Coordinates of C-alpha atoms in Angstrom, one line a residue:
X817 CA 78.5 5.5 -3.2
X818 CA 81.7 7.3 -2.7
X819 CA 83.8 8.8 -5.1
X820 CA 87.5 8.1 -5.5
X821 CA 90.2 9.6 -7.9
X822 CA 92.4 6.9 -10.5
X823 CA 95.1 7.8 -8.7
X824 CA 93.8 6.4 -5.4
X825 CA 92.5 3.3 -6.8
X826 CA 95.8 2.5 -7.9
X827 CA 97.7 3.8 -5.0
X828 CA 95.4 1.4 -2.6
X829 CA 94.0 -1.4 -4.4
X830 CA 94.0 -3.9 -2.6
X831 CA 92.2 -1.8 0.9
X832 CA 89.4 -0.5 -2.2
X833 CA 89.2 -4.3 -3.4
X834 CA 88.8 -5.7 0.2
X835 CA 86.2 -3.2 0.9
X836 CA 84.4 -3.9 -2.7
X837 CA 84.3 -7.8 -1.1
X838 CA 82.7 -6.6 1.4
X839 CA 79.8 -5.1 -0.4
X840 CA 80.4 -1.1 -1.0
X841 CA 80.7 -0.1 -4.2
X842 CA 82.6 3.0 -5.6
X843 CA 82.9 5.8 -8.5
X844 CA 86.3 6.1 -10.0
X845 CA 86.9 9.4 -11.2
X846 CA 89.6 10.9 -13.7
X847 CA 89.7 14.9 -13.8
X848 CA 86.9 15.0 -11.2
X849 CA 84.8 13.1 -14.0
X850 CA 83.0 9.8 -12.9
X851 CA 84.9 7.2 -15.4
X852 CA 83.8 4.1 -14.1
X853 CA 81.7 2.1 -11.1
X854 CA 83.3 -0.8 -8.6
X855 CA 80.7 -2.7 -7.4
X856 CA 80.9 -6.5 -5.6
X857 CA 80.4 -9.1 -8.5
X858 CA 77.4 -11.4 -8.3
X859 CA 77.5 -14.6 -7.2
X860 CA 77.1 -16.3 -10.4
X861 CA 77.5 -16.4 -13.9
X862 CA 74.2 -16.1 -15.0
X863 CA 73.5 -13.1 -12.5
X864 CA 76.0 -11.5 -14.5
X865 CA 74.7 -12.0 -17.8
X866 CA 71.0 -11.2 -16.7
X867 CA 72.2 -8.0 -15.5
X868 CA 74.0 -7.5 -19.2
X869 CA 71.3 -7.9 -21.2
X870 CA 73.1 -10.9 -22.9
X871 CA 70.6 -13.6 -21.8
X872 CA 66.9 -13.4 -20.5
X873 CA 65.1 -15.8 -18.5
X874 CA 62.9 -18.7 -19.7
X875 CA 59.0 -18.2 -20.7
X876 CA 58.7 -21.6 -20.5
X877 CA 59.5 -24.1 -17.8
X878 CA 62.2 -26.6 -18.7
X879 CA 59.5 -29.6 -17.7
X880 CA 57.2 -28.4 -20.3
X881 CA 60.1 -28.5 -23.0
X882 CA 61.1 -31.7 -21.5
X883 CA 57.4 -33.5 -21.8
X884 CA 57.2 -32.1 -25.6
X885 CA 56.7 -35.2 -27.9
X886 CA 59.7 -36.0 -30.2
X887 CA 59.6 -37.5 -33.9
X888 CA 62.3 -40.0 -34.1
X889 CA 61.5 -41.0 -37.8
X890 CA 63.7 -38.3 -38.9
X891 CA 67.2 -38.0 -38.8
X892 CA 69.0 -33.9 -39.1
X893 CA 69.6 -33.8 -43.1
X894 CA 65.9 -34.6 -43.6
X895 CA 64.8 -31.5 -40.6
X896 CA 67.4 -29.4 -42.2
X897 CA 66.3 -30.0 -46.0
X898 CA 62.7 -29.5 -45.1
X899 CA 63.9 -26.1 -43.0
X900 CA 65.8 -24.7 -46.2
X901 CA 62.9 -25.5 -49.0
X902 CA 63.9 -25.2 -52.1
X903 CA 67.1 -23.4 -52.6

């Protein structure tokens, strides 16, 4: 990963940025101090989130949680009364 001062970031963003597309990533430094990291963006939202920490992926496999049986003889005040107990 190479390093590169603020100063050249700013001076020649748009070379860095077309580079960054195609797939190096950089160190940004400030006073000879690493400040930050370029790197390409992934190729989807949720790739983005993963990597955060923000979301995690499923245990479970969306056809299980599909086939579970539903009780349609209650309505949401009744699920949300019985959720609450006595308040």
């Amino acid at each position: 990963m190479e390093k590169i001062a603020h100063r050249e970031l700013r001076n020649n963003s748009s070379s860095i940025l077309a580079r960054v597309g195609a797939g190096e990533s950089f160190e940004i430094t400030n006073n000879g101090v690493v400040k930050a990291v370029i790197s390409p963006a992934k190729s989807t939202s949720l790739e983005r989130l993963l990597e955060g920490g923000a979301v995690r992926v499923a245990r479970t496999p969306i056809s299980e949680i599909l086939d579970l049986p539903r009780d349609r003889g209650l309505d949401s005040l009744d699920v949300l009364t019985d959720l609450r107990g006595d308040r």
